[in-house]
Short mmCIF file of C-alpha atoms in Angstrom, two decimals:
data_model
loop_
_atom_site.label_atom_id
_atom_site.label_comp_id
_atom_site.label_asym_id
_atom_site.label_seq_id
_atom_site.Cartn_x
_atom_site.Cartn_y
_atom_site.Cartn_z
CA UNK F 172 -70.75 -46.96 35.38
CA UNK F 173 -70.75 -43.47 34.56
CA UNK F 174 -71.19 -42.10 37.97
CA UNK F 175 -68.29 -44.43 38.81
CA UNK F 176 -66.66 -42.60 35.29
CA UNK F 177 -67.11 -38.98 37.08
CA UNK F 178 -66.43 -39.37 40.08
CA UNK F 179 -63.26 -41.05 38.86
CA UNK F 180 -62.33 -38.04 36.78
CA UNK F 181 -63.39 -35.85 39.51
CA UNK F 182 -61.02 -37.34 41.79
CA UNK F 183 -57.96 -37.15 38.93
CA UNK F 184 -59.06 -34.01 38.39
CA UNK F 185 -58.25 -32.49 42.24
CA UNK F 186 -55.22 -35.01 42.26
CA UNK F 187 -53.94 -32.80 39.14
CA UNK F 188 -54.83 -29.40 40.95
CA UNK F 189 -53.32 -30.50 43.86
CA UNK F 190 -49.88 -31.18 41.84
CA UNK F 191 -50.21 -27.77 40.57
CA UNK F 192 -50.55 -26.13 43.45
CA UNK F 193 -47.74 -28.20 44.80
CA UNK F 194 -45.64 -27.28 41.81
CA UNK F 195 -46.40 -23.68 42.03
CA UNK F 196 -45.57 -23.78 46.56
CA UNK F 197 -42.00 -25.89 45.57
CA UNK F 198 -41.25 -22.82 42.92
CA UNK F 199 -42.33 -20.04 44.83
CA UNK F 200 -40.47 -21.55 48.17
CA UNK F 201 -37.44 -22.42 45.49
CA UNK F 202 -37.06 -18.88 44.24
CA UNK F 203 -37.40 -17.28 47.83
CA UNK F 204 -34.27 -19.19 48.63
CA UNK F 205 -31.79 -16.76 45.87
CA UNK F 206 -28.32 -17.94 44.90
CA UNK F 207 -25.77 -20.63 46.21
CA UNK F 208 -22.59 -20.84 45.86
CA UNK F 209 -20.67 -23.99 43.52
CA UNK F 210 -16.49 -24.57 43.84
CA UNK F 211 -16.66 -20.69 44.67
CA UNK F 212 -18.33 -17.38 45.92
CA UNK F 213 -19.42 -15.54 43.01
CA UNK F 214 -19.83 -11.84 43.41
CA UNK F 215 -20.90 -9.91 40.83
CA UNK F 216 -19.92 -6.41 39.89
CA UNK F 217 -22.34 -3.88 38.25
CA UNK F 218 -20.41 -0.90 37.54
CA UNK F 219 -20.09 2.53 35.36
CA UNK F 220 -16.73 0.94 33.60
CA UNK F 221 -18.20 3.48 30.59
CA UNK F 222 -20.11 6.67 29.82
CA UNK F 223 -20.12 10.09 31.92
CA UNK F 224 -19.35 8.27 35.32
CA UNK F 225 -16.62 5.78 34.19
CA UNK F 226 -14.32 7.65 35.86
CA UNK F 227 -15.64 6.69 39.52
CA UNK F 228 -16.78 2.65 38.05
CA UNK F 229 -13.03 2.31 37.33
CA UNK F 230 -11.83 3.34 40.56
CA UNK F 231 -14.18 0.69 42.68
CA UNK F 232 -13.26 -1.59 39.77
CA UNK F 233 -9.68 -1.09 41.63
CA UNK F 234 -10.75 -1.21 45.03
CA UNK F 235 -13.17 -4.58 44.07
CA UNK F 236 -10.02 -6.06 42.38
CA UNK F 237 -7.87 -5.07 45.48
CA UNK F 238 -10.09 -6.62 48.10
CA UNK F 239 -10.67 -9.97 45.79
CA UNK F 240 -7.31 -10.39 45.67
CA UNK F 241 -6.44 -10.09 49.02
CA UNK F 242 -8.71 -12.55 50.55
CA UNK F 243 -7.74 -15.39 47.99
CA UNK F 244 -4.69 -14.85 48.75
CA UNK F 245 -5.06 -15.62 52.30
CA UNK F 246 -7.18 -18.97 51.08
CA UNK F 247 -10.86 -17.35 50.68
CA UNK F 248 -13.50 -16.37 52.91
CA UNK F 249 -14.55 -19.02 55.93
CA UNK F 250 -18.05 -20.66 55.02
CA UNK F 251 -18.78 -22.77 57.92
CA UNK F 252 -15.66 -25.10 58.42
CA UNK F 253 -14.16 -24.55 54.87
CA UNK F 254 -12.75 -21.96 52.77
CA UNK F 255 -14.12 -20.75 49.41
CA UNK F 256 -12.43 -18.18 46.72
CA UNK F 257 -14.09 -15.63 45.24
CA UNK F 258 -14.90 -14.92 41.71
CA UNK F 259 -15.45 -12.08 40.38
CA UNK F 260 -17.94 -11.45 37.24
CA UNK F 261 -17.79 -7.86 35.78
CA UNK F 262 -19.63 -6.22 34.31
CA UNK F 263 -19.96 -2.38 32.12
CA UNK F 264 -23.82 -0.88 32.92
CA UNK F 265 -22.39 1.77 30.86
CA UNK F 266 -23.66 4.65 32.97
CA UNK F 267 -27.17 3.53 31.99
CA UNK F 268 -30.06 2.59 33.72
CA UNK F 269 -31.57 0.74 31.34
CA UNK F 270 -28.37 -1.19 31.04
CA UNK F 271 -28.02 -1.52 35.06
CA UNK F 272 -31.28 -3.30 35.28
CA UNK F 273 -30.33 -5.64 32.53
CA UNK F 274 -26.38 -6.31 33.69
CA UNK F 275 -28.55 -7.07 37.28
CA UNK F 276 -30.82 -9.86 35.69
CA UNK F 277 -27.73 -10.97 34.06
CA UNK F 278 -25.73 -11.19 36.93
CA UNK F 279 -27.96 -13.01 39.19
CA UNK F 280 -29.57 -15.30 36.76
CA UNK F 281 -27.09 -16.10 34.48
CA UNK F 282 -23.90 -15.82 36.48
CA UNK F 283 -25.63 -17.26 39.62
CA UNK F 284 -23.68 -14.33 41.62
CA UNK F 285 -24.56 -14.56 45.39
CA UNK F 286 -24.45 -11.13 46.19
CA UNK F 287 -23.28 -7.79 43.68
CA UNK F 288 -21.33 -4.81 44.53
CA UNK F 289 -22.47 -1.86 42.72
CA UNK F 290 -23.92 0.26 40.89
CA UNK F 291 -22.03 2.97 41.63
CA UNK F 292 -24.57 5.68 40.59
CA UNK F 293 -27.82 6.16 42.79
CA UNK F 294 -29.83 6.00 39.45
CA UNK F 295 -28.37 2.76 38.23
CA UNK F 296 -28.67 0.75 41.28
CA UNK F 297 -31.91 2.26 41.69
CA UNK F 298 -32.45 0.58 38.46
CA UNK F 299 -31.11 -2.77 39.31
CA UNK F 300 -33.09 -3.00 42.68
CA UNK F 301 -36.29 -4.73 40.93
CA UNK F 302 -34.21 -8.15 39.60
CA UNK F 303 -32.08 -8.13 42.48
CA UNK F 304 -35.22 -8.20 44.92
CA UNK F 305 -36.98 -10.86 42.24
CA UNK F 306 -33.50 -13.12 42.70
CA UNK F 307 -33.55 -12.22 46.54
CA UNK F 308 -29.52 -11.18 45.83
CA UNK F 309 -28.29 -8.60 47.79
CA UNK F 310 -25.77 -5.81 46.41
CA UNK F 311 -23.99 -2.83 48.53
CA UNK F 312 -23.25 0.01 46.39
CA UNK F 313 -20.28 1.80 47.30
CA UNK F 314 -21.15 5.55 46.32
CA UNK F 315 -25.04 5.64 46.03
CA UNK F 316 -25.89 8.70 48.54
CA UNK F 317 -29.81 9.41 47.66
CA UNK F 318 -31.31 9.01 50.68
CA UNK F 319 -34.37 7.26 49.64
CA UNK F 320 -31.72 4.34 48.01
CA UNK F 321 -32.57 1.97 50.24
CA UNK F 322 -36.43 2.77 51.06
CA UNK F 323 -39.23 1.42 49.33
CA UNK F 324 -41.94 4.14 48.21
CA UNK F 325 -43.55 3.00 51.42
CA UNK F 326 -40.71 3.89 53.57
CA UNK F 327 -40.30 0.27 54.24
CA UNK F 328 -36.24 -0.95 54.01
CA UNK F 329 -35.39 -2.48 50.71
CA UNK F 330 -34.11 -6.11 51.79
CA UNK F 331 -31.78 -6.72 49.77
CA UNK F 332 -29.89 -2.87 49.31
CA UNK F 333 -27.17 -1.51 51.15
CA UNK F 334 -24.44 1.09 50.81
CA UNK F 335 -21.14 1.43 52.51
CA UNK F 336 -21.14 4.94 51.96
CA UNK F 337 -23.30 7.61 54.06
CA UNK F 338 -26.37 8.81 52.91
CA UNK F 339 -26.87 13.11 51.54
CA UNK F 340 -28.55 14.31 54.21
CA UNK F 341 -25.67 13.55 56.23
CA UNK F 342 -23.18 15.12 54.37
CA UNK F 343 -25.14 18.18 53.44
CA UNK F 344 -26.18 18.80 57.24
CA UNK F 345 -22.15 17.98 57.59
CA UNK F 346 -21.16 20.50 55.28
CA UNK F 347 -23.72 23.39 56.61
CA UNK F 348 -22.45 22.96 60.47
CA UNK F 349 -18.68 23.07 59.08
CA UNK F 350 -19.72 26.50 57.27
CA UNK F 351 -21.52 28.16 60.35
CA UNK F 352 -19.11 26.74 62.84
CA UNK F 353 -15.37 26.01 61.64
CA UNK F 354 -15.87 28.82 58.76
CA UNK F 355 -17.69 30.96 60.53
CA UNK F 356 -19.63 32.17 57.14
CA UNK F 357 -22.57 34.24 57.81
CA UNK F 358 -23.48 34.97 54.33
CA UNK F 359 -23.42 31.83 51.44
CA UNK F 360 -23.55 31.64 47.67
CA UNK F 361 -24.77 28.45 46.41
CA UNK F 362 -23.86 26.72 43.18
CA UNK F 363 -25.93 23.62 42.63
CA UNK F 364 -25.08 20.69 39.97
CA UNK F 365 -28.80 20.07 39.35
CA UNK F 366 -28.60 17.36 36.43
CA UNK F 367 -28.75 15.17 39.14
CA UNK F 368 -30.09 13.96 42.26
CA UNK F 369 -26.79 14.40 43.45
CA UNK F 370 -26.31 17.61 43.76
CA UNK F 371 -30.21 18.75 44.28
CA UNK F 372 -30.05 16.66 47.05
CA UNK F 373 -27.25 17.89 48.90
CA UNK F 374 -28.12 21.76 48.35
CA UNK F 375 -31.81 21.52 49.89
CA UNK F 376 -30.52 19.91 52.74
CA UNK F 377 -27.40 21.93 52.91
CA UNK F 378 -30.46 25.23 52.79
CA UNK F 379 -32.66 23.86 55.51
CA UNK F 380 -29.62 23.32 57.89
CA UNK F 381 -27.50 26.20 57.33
CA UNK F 382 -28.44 29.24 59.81
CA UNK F 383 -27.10 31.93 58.12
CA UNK F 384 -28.00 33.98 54.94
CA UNK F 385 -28.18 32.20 51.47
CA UNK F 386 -27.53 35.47 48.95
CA UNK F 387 -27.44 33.73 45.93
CA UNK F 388 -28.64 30.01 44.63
CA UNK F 389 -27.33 28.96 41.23
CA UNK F 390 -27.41 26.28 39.04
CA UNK F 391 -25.19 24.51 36.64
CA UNK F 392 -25.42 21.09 34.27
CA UNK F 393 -23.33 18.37 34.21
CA UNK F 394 -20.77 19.06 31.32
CA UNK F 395 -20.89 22.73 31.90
CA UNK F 396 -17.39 24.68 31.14
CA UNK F 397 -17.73 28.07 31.27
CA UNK F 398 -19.03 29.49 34.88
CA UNK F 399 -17.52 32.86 34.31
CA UNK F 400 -20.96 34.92 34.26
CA UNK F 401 -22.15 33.30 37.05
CA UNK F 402 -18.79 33.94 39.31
CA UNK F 403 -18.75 37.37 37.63
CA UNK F 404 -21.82 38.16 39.55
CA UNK F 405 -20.93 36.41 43.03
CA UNK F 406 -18.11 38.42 42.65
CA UNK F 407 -20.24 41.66 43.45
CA UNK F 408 -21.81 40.44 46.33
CA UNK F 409 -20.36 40.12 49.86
CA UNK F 410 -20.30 36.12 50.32
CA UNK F 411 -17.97 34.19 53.38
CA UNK F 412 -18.03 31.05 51.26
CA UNK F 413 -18.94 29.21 48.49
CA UNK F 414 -21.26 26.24 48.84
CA UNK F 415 -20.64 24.04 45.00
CA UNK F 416 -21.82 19.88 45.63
CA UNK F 417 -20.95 18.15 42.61
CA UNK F 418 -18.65 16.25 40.93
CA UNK F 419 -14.93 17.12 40.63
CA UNK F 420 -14.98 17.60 36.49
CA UNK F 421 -17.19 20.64 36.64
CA UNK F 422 -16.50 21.81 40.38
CA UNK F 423 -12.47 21.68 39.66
CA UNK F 424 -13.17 24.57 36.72
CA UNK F 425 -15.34 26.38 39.14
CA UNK F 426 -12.50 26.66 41.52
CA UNK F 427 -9.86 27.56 38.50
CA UNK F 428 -12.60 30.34 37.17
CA UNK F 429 -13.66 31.57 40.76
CA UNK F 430 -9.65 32.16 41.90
CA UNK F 431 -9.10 33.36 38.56
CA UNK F 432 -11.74 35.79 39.21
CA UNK F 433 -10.56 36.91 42.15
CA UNK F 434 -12.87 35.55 44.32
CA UNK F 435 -10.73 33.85 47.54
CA UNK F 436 -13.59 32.60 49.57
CA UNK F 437 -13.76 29.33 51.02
CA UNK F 438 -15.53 26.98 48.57
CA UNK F 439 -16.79 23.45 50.17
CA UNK F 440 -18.43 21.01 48.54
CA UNK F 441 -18.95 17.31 48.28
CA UNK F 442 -17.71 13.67 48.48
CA UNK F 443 -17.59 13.65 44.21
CA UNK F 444 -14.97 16.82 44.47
CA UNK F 445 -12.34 13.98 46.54
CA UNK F 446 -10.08 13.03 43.45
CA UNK F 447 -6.87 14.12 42.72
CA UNK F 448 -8.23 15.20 39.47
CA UNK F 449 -9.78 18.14 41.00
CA UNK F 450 -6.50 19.84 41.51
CA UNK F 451 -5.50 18.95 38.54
CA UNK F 452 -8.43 20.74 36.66
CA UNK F 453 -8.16 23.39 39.21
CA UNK F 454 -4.36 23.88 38.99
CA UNK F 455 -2.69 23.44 41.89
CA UNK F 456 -2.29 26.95 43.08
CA UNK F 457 -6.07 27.72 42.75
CA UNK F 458 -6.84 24.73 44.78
CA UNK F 459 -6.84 26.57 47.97
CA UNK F 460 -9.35 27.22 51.14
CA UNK F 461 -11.05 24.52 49.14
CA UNK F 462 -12.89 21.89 51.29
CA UNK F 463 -14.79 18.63 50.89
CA UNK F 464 -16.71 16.10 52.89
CA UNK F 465 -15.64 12.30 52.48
CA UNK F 466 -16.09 9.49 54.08
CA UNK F 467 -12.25 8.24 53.76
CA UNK F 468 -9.50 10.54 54.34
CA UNK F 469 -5.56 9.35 53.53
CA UNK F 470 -4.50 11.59 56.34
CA UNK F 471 -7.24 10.62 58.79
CA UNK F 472 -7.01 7.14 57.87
CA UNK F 473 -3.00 7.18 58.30
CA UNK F 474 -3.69 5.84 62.36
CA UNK F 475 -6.14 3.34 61.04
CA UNK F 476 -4.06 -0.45 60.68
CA UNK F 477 -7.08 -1.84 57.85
CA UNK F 478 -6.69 1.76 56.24
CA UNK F 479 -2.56 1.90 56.32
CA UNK F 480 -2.37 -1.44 54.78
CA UNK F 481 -5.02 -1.38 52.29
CA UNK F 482 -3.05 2.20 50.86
CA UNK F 483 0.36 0.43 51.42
CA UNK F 484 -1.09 -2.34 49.01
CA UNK F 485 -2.80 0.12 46.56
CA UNK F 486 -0.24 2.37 45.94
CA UNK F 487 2.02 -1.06 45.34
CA UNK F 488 -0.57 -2.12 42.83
CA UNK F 489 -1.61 0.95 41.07
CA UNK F 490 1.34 3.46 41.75
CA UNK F 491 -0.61 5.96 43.02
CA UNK F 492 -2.63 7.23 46.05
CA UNK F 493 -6.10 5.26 46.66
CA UNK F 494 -9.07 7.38 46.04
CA UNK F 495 -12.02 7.68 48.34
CA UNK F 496 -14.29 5.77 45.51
CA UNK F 497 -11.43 2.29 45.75
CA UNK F 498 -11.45 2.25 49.78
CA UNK F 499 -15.33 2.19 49.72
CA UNK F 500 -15.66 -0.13 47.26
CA UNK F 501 -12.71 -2.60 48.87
CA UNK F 502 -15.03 -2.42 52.08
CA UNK F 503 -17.84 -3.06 50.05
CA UNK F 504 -16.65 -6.52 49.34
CA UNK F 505 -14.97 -7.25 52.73
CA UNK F 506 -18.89 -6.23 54.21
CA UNK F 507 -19.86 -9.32 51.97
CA UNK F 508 -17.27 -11.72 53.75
CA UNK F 509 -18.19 -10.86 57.30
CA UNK F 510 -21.63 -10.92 56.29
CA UNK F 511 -20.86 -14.70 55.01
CA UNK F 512 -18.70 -15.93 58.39
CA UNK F 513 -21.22 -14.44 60.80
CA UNK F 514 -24.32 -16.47 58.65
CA UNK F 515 -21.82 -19.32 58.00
CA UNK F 516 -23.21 -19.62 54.72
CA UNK F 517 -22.40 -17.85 51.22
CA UNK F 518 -26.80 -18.34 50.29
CA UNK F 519 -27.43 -15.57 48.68
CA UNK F 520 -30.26 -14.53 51.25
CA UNK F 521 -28.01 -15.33 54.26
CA UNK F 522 -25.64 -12.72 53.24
CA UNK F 523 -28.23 -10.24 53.44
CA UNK F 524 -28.90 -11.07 56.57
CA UNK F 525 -25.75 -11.13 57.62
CA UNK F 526 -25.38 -7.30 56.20
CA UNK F 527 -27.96 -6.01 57.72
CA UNK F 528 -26.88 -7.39 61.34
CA UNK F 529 -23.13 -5.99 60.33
CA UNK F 530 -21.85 -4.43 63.59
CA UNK F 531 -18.08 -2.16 64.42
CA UNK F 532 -17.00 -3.90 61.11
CA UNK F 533 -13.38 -2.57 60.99
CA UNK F 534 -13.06 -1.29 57.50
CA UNK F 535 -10.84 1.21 55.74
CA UNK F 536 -13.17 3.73 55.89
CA UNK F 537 -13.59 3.64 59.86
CA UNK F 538 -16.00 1.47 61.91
CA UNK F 539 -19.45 0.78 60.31
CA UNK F 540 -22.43 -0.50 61.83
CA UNK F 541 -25.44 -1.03 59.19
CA UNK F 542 -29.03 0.72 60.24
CA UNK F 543 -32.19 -0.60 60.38
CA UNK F 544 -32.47 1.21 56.75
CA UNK F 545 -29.38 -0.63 55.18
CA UNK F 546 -27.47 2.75 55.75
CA UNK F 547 -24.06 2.88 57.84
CA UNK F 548 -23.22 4.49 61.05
CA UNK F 549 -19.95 5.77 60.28
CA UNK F 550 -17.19 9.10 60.35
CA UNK F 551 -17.49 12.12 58.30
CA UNK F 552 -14.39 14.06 56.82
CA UNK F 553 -13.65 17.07 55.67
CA UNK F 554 -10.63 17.18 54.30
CA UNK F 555 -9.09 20.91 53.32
CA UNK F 556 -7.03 21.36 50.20
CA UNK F 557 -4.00 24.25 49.96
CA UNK F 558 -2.12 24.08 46.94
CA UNK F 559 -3.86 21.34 45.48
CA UNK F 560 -2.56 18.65 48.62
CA UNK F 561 -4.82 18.17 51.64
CA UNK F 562 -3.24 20.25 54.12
CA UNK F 563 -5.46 19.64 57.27
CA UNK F 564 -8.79 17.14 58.23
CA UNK F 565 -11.65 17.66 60.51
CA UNK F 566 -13.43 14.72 61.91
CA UNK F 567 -17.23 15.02 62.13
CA UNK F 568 -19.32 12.02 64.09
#
C-alpha cells in the first residue's frame, strides 16, 4: 500500500511539474506574441510635450496629429480585408529618461498600443528601448540621430527600434564634404554643443572627415547665452567657416553674437538649427551665409506630391510653415501603416516586421528604404539661409 502511496504521489507529482512547465511555455510563447489590436489601431506617442526639448515633442505632436487625422479620414489603415482607425494615446516623458522608460511600460502595457512613435530625444528612447523590447512593441522615433540608437552593445540590431530620420555620422560626414567642396573652407573653427550626445557626436565625425585645418575646437552647454569671448577670439584668427551642431536656441545667439562681431563667415551646422525660430533669435539680417543639414527641405520638397500636400494641409491646420521635426514625425506614423498593409496584420510584432522590410516608401521626407540596422536610406539637405528665409538647397545622396 505504501509503495502503491508513492508511486502515486510520484506520478502527481511530475503531472504537476509538467503543468508548470506547460504554464510557464504558454506564457513565455504568449508574451513573445506583443500587442493586438481591439475596434482600433492603437499607437502610442512618447514624446518631450515638456522640459528643455518641448519645443521639438510639440512639433511631432503636430505632425502625429496631422498624419492620424488624415488616414481616418480616408476610413483607416487596410488590415487584411477591413479597415481599422487609429487611436492615438499621448503621452508627456517630460524630457526625462526616467519618465520615458516609465510612459513606455505604460504605453504598451496599460494602453495595449501596438506600436509607439517617439521619443523624440536619443536619450529618452534610449530609455524606453528595455519595456518596448520586454512587450515586443516596436516604436520609430522621428529625430533620434545617435548612431548606436538602434544597436545593441553587441552591435546586434535592436528588433523592435527604428528612426525615420538619418543617423549623425551621416550628417556630420554631410556637413564636412559641403565645407571642403561647395564652401571651399580650408581652415575651420569648431563650436561644439557638448551637453549632449548630439552635438559630440556630430563634431568628431564632422573632425575625422573634414580634410582641411581645424584651428580652433570649442565648447558650449546647453542654455548657454553669452558666446561673446569665445567669438571674440575666433575673430583673431583666419577661419573660412564656422562649424556650430546644435540646437537652434543656443546656435541662433551664436549667429546674432558672431555677425554682431563682425565675423561674416559661413557658419553650418545641424538638423536641430532647421526652425524658423533660429532666425528669429538670430534676427533676420544676421541670419545670413548660414547653412544647415536636414532631412526635409520646404523648397526641395516643393516637386514632391506626398510633401506638397502634407504642407498644403499643415499650413491649413496650423497657419504656419511645417517644420522639419512635423514632416518626420507624420512619416513616422504613415511607416507604421505600410508596415501594417504589407504584414496584413496590426500584431504588434508584425509591424516590426513589416518596418524593417519597408522599401521606396514615398514619404514627405523623400523615398526611404529601412537598413538592416533599422536606419533609413534616404536624401540629405542643406538648406542655406539669407536674411533669415532659405534662399537656395543642395541635395546630398
Amino acid at each position: 500500500m505504501k509503495k502503491w502511496e508513492k508511486q502515486t504521489m510520484k506520478i502527481a507529482a511530475l503531472g504537476a511539474m509538467a503543468l508548470t512547465l506547460a504554464g510557464c511555455a504558454t506564457a513565455k510563447s504568449s508574451s513573445s506574441q506583443g500587442n493586438n489590436p481591439g475596434k482600433t489601431i492603437k499607437i502610442g506617442v512618447n514624446m518631450e510635450l515638456s522640459g528643455s526639448a518641448a519645443g521639438y515633442g510639440e512639433q511631432q505632436k503636430q505632425g502625429i496629429q496631422l498624419a492620424v487625422k488624415k488616414i481616418n479620414k480616408s476610413g483607416g489603415i487596410k488590415v487584411g480585408g477591413t479597415k481599422k482607425k487609429t487611436q492615438l494615446v499621448i503621452r508627456d516623458n517630460k524630457t526625462s529618461n526616467t519618465t520615458a522608460a516609465s510612459v513606455a511600460a505604460q504605453l504598451v502595457n496599460n494602453d495595449k498600443v501596438v506600436a509607439v512613435v517617439g521619443p523624440a530625444t536619443t536619450s529618452a528612447g534610449t530609455a524606453a528601448i528595455p519595456n518596448m523590447t520586454k512587450a515586443a512593441v516596436p516604436s520609430v522615433s522621428p529625430s533620434a540621430t545617435d548612431p548606436d540608437y538602434t544597436l545593441q552593445k553587441s552591435g546586434k540590431v535592436q528588433k523592435y527600434i527604428f528612426r525615420a530620420c538619418y543617423q549623425n555620422n551621416f550628417q556630420g560626414a554631410t556637413a564636412a564634404t559641403f565645407v571642403t567642396k561647395n564652401l571651399k573652407a580650408k581652415r575651420v573653427a569648431i563650436l561644439t554643443d557638448n551637453s549632449s550626445d548630439y552635438g559630440t557626436g556630430l563634431t568628431k565625425v564632422f573632425k575625422k572627415q573634414y580634410r582641411g585645418t581645424v584651428v580652433s575646437s570649442q565648447t558650449f552647454q546647453e542654455g548657454d547665452k553669452d558666446f561673446n569671448a569665445i567669438l571674440t577670439a575666433l575673430k583673431h584668427k583666419k577661419i573660412d567657416a564656422i562649424y556650430a551642431p546644435g540646437y537652434y536656441s543656443e546656435i541662433g545667439l551664436i549667429v546674432k553674437q558672431a555677425r554682431q562681431a563682425g565675423i561674416k563667415a559661413p557658419i553650418v551646422g545641424s538638423d536641430g538649427m532647421a526652425d524658423a525660430k533660429l532666425a528669429q533669435i538670430a534676427g533676420k539680417s544676421n541670419a545670413t551665409n548660414v547653412y544647415y543639414t536636414t532631412p526635409f527641405s520646404t523648397k526641395a520638397s516643393a516637386t514632391n506630391k506626398v510633401a506638397s500636400k502634407f504642407m498644403s494641409a499643415y499650413k491649413a491646420k496650423y497657419g504656419s510653415t511645417a517644420p522639419t521635426f512635423s514632416a518626420l514625425a507624420y512619416d513616422s506614423v504613415y511607416m507604421i501603416k505600410a508596415a501594417i498593409e504589407k504584414e496584413g496584420s496590426a500584431n504588434s510584432v508584425k509591424i516590426a516586421d513589416g518596418l524593417a522590410k519597408l522599401k521606396n516608401f514615398k514619404g514627405v521626407t523623400g523615398t526611404t528604404t529601412i537598413d538592416k540596422q533599422h536606419n533609413p536610406e534616404k536624401t540629405i539637405s542643406i538648406e542655406q539661409l539669407t536674411n533669415g528665409v532659405v534662399s537656395k538647397v543642395y541635395n546630398v545622396k
